[in-house]
Short mmCIF file of C-alpha atoms in Angstrom, two decimals:
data_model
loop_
_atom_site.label_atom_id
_atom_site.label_comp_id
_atom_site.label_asym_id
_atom_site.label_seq_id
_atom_site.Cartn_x
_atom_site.Cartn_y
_atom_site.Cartn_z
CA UNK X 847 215.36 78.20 72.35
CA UNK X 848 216.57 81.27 71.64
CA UNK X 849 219.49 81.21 69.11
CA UNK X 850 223.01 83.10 69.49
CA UNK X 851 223.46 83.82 66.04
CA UNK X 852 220.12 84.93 63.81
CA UNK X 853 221.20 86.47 60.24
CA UNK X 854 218.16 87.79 58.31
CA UNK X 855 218.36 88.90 54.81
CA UNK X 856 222.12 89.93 55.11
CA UNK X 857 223.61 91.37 51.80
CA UNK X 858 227.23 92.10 51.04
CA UNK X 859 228.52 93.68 47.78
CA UNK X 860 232.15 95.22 46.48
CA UNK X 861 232.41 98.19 44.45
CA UNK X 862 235.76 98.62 43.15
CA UNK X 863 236.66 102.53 42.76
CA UNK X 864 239.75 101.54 41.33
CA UNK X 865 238.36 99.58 38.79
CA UNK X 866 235.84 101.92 37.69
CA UNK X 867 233.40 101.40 40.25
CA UNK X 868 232.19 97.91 39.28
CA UNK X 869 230.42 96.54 41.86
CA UNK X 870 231.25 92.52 42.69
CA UNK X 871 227.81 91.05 44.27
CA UNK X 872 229.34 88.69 47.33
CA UNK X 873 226.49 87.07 48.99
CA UNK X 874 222.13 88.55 49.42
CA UNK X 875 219.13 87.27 51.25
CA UNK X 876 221.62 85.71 53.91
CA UNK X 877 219.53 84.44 56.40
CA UNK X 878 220.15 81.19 58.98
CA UNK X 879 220.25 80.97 62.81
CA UNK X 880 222.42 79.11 65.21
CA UNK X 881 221.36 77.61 68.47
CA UNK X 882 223.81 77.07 71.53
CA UNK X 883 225.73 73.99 71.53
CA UNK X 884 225.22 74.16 67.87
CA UNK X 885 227.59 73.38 65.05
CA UNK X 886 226.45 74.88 61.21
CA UNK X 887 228.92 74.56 58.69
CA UNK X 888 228.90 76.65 56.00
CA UNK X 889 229.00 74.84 52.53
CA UNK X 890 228.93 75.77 48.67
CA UNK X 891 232.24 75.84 45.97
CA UNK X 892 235.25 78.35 46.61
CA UNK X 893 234.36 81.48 46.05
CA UNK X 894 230.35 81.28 46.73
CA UNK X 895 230.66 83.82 49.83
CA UNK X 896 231.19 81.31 52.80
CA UNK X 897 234.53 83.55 54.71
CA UNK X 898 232.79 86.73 53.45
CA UNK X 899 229.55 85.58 55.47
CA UNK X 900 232.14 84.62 58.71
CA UNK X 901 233.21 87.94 57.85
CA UNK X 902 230.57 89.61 58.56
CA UNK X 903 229.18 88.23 61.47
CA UNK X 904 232.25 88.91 62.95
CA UNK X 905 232.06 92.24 61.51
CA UNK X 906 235.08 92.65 59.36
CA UNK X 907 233.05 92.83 56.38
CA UNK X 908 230.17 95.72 56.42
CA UNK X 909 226.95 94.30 55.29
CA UNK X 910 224.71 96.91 52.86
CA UNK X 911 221.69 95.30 54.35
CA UNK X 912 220.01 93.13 56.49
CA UNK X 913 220.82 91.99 60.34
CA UNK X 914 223.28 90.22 61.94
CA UNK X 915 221.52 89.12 65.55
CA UNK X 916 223.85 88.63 68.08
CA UNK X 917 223.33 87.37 71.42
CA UNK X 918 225.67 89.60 73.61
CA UNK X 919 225.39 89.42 77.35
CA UNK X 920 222.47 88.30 77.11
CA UNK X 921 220.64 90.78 74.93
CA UNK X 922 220.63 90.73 71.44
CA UNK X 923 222.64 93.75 69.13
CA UNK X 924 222.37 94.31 65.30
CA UNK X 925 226.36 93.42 64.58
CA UNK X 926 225.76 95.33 61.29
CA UNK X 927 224.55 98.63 62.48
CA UNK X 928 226.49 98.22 65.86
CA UNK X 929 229.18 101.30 66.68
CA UNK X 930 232.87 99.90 66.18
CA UNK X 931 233.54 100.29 70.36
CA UNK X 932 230.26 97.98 70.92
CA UNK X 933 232.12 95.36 68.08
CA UNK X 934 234.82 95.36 70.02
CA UNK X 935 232.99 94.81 72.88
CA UNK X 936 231.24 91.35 71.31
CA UNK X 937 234.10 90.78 70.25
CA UNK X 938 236.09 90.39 73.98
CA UNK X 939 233.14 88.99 75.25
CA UNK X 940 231.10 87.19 73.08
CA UNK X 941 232.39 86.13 69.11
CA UNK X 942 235.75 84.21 68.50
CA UNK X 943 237.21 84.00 65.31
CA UNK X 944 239.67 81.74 63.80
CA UNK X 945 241.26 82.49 60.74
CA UNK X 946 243.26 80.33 58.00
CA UNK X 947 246.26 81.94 58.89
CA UNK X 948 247.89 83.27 61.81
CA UNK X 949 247.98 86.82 62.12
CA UNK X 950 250.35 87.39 65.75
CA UNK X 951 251.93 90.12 67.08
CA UNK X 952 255.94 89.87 65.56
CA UNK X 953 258.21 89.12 68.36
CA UNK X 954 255.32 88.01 70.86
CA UNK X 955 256.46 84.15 72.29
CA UNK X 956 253.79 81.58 71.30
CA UNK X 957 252.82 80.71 74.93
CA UNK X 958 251.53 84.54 75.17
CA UNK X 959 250.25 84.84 71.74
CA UNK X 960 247.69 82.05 73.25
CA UNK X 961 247.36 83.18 76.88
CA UNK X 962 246.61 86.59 75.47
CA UNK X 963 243.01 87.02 75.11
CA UNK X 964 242.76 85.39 78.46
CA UNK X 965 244.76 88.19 80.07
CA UNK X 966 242.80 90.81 78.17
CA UNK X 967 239.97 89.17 79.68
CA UNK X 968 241.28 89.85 83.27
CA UNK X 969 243.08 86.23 84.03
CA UNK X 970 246.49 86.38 85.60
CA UNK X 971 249.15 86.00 83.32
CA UNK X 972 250.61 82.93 85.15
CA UNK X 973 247.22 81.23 85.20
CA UNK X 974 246.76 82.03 81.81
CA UNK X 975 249.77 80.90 80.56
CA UNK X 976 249.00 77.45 82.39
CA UNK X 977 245.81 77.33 80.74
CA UNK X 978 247.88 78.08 76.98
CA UNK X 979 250.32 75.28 77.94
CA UNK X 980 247.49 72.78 78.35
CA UNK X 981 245.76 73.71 75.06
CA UNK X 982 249.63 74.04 73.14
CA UNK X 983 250.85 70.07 74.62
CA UNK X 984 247.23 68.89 73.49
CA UNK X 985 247.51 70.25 69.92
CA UNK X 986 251.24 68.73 69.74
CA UNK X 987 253.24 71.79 69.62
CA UNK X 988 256.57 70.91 71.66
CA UNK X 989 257.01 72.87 74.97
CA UNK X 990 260.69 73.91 73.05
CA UNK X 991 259.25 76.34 71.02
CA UNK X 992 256.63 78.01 73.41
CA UNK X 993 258.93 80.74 74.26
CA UNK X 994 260.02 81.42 70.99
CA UNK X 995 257.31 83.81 68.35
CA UNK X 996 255.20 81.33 65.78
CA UNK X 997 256.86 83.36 63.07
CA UNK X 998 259.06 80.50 61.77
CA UNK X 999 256.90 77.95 62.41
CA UNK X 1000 255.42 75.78 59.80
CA UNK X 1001 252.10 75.90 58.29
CA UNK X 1002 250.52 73.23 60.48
CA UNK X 1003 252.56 74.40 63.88
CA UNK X 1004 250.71 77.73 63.35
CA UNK X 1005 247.87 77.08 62.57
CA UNK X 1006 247.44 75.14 65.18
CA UNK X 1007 248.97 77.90 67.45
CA UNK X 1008 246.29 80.06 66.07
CA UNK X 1009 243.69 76.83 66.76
CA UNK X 1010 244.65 76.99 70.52
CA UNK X 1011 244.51 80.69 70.94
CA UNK X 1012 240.70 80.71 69.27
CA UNK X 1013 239.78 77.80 71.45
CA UNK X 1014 241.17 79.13 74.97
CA UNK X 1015 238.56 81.60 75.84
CA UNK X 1016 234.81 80.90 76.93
CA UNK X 1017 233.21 82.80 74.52
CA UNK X 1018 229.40 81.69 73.52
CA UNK X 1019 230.56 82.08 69.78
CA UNK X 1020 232.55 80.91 67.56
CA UNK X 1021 233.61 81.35 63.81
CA UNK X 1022 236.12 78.56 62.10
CA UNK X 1023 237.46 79.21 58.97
CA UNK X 1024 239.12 75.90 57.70
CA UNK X 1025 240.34 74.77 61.07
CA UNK X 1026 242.12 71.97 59.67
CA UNK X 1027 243.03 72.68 56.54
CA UNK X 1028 246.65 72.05 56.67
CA UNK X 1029 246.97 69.69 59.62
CA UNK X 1030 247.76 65.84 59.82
CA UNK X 1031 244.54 62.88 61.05
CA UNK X 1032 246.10 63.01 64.88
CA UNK X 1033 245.93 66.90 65.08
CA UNK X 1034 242.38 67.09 63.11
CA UNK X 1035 241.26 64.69 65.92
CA UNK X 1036 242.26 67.03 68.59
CA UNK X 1037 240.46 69.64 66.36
CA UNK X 1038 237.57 67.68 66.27
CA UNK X 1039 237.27 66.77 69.94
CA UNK X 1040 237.90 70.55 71.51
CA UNK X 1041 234.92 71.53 68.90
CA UNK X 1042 232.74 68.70 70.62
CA UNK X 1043 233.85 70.18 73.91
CA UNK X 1044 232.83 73.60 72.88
CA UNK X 1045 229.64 72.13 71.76
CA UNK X 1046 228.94 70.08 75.15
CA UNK X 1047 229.63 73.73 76.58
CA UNK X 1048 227.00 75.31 74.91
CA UNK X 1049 228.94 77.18 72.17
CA UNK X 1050 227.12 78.37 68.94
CA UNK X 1051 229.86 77.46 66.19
CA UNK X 1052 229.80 78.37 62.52
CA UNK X 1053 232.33 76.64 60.37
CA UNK X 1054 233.39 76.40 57.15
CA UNK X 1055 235.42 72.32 56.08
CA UNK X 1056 236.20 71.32 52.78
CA UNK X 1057 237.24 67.54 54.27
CA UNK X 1058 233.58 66.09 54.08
CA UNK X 1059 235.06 63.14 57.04
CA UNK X 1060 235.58 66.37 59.56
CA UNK X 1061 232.72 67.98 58.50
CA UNK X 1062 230.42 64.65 59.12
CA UNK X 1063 232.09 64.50 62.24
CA UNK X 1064 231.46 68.16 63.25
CA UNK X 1065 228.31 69.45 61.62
CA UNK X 1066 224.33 69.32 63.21
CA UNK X 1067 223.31 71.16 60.51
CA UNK X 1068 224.79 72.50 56.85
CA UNK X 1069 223.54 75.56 55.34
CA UNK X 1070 224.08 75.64 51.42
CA UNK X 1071 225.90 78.98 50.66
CA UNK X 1072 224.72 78.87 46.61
CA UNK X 1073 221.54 79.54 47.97
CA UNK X 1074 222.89 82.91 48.69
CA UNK X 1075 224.86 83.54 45.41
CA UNK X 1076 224.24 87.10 44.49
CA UNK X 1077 222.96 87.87 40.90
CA UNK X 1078 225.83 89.21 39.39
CA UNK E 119 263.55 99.05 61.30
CA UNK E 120 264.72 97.51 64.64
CA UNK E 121 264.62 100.87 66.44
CA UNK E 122 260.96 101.60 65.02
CA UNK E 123 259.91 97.78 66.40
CA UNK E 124 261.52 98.07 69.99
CA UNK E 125 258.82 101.75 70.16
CA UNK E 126 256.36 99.41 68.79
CA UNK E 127 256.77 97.17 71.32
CA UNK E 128 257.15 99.94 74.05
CA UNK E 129 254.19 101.52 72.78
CA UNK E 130 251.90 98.52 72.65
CA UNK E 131 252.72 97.36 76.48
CA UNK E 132 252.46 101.10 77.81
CA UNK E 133 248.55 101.09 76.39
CA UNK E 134 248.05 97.77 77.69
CA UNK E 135 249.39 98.52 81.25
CA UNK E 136 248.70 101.85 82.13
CA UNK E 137 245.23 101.81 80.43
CA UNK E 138 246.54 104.88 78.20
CA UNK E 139 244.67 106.49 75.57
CA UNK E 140 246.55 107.29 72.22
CA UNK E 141 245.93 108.80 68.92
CA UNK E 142 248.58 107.79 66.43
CA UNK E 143 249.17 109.16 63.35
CA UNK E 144 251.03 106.85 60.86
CA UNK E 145 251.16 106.63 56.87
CA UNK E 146 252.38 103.00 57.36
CA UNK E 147 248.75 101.03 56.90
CA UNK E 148 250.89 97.70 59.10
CA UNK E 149 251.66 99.59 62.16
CA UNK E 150 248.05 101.41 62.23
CA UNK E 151 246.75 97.31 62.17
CA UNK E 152 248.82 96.21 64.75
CA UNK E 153 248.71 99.46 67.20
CA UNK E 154 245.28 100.75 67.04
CA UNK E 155 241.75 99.88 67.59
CA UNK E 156 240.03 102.44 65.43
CA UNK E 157 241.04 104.31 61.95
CA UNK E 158 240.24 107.56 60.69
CA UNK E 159 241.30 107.98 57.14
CA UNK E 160 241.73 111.44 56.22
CA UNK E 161 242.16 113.93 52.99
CA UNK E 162 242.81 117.02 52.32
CA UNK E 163 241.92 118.30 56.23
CA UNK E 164 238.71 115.83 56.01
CA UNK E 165 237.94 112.66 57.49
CA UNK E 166 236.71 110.31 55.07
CA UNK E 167 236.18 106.94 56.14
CA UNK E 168 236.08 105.85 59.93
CA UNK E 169 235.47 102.62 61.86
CA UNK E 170 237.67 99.75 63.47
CA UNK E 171 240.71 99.07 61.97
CA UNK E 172 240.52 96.22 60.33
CA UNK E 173 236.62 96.85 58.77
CA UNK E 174 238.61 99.93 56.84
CA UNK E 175 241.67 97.81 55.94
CA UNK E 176 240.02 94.74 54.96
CA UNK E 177 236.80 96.21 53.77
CA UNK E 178 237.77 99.81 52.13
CA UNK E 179 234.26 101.93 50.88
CA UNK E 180 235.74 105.43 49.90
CA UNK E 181 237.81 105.53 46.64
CA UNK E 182 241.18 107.31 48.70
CA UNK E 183 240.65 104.21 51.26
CA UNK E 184 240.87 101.75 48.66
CA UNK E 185 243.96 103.29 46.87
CA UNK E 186 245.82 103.36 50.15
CA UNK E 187 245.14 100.32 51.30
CA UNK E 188 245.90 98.68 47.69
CA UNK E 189 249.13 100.51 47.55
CA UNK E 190 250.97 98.33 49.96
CA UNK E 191 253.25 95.75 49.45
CA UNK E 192 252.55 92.29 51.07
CA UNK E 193 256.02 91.55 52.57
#
């Protein structure tokens, strides 16, 4: 099988100008692959590298060496050497991310700051927003507040805002940051059970889960981050 | 603040819809992350740092980068 995501060797360091130009080591000799339908969460204490490795297979982060193999349209592209148009590019078609946090558009409503990437991806806004409702009444969020922006909604109503709006496209990829960090057992279980759709769909997921019950529930396969610490 | 948010706004929907091509040149670091695709950090009449916008803001290499993008306030 040929895998979606192949990271070989991938190193990541910080050098602080500011502070003198010391340089923080992140993360070297990252290497793992993920398969389609595949879930591999990410595991090690805070702070061993595990949302600077998301990072940069996403390709937020710059990696100083190595590859990041990406399966994109059906060929695969070195993420880390790739020009920013063909990262955006991946990104539309190919990798989904979903932060810890929301990050919207201020003054966007909620049912658009879902249906969005949908639209971008040449659906009709109508069917779109259909498609947003579904995903929004499945991970509880009352059809009151769809019109309204997620700005002054809690923690848990947006992150599960940003939840559904990671989950609505068909991309072969996917990156979870904590998921469910701050949501309650019913919503983790919807959490859980759109990941094992994606998976059934033939989605390549990387995740990072501090709650060892969701990450039983989730992972195929754990990769141990310390194995990557960095020699400082 | 509310009249720089509605051109935000108007500026955001015209790229969207009409397919338009812009370069935008801001000092605010916020609107550059929420308008643009691509950053080009410049100096003294040179670009210094390029690459999509939130690689340079989250991910800074050149020392003038770095101080810019540590100079903002979270709100």
């Amino acid at each position: 099988m040929t895998a979606m995501i192949d990271v070989t060797d991938a190193k990541k360091t910080f050098t602080m100008h500011l502070q003198g130009g010391i340089e923080l080591p992140v993360v070297s000799g990252v290497t793992f692959n993920v398969n389609p339908g595949e879930c591999v969460v990410l595991s090690g204490p805070s702070g061993a590298g595990k949302s600077s490795i998301l990072k940069m297979i996403f390709g937020n982060y710059r990696c100083d060496s190595g590859r990041i193999g990406i399966r994109h349209r059906g060929v695969v592209v070195d993420l880390a050497t790739a020009e920013p148009r063909q990262v955006l590019n991946i990104r539309r078609a190919t990798i989904g991310y979903v932060s810890q946090f929301l990050r919207a558009v201020p003054r966007v409503a909620t049912i658009d700051v879902v249906a969005e990437p949908l639209i971008a991806g040449g659906m009709s806004r109508a069917d779109a927003q259909a498609r947003a409702g579904e995903l929004l009444h499945r991970l509880n969020i009352p059809e009151r507040l769809w019109q309204l922006p997620p700005a002054t909604f809690s923690g848990g109503e947006q992150q599960r805002v940003n939840i559904a709006r990671g989950f609505i496209s068909d991309l072969p990829i996917l990156l979870l940051d904590e998921p469910t960090a701050s949501l309650d057992a019913a919503n983790r279980a919807v959490v859980v059970e759109l990941i094992a759709e994606k998976k059934r769909g033939g989605v390549a997921m990387v995740a990072i889960v501090h709650d060892d019950e969701i990450r039983h529930l989730i992972a195929d396969r754990i990769v141990d981050v310390t194995s990557f610490a960095a020699a400082a | 603040m509310s009249v720089q948010a509605r051109l935000l706004d108007l500026l955001r929907s015209l790229v969207a819809e009409l397919n338009l091509a812009v370069v935008i040149v801001t000092h605010d670091l916020a609107v550059a992350r929420l308008l643009s695709h691509r950053v080009m950090v410049m100096k003294g009449g040179r670009v210094i740092e390029t690459g999509l916008t939130d690689q340079v803001l989250d991910d800074p290499r050149e020392p003038y980068t770095q101080l810019l993008v540590s100079s903002i306030l979270p709100p």
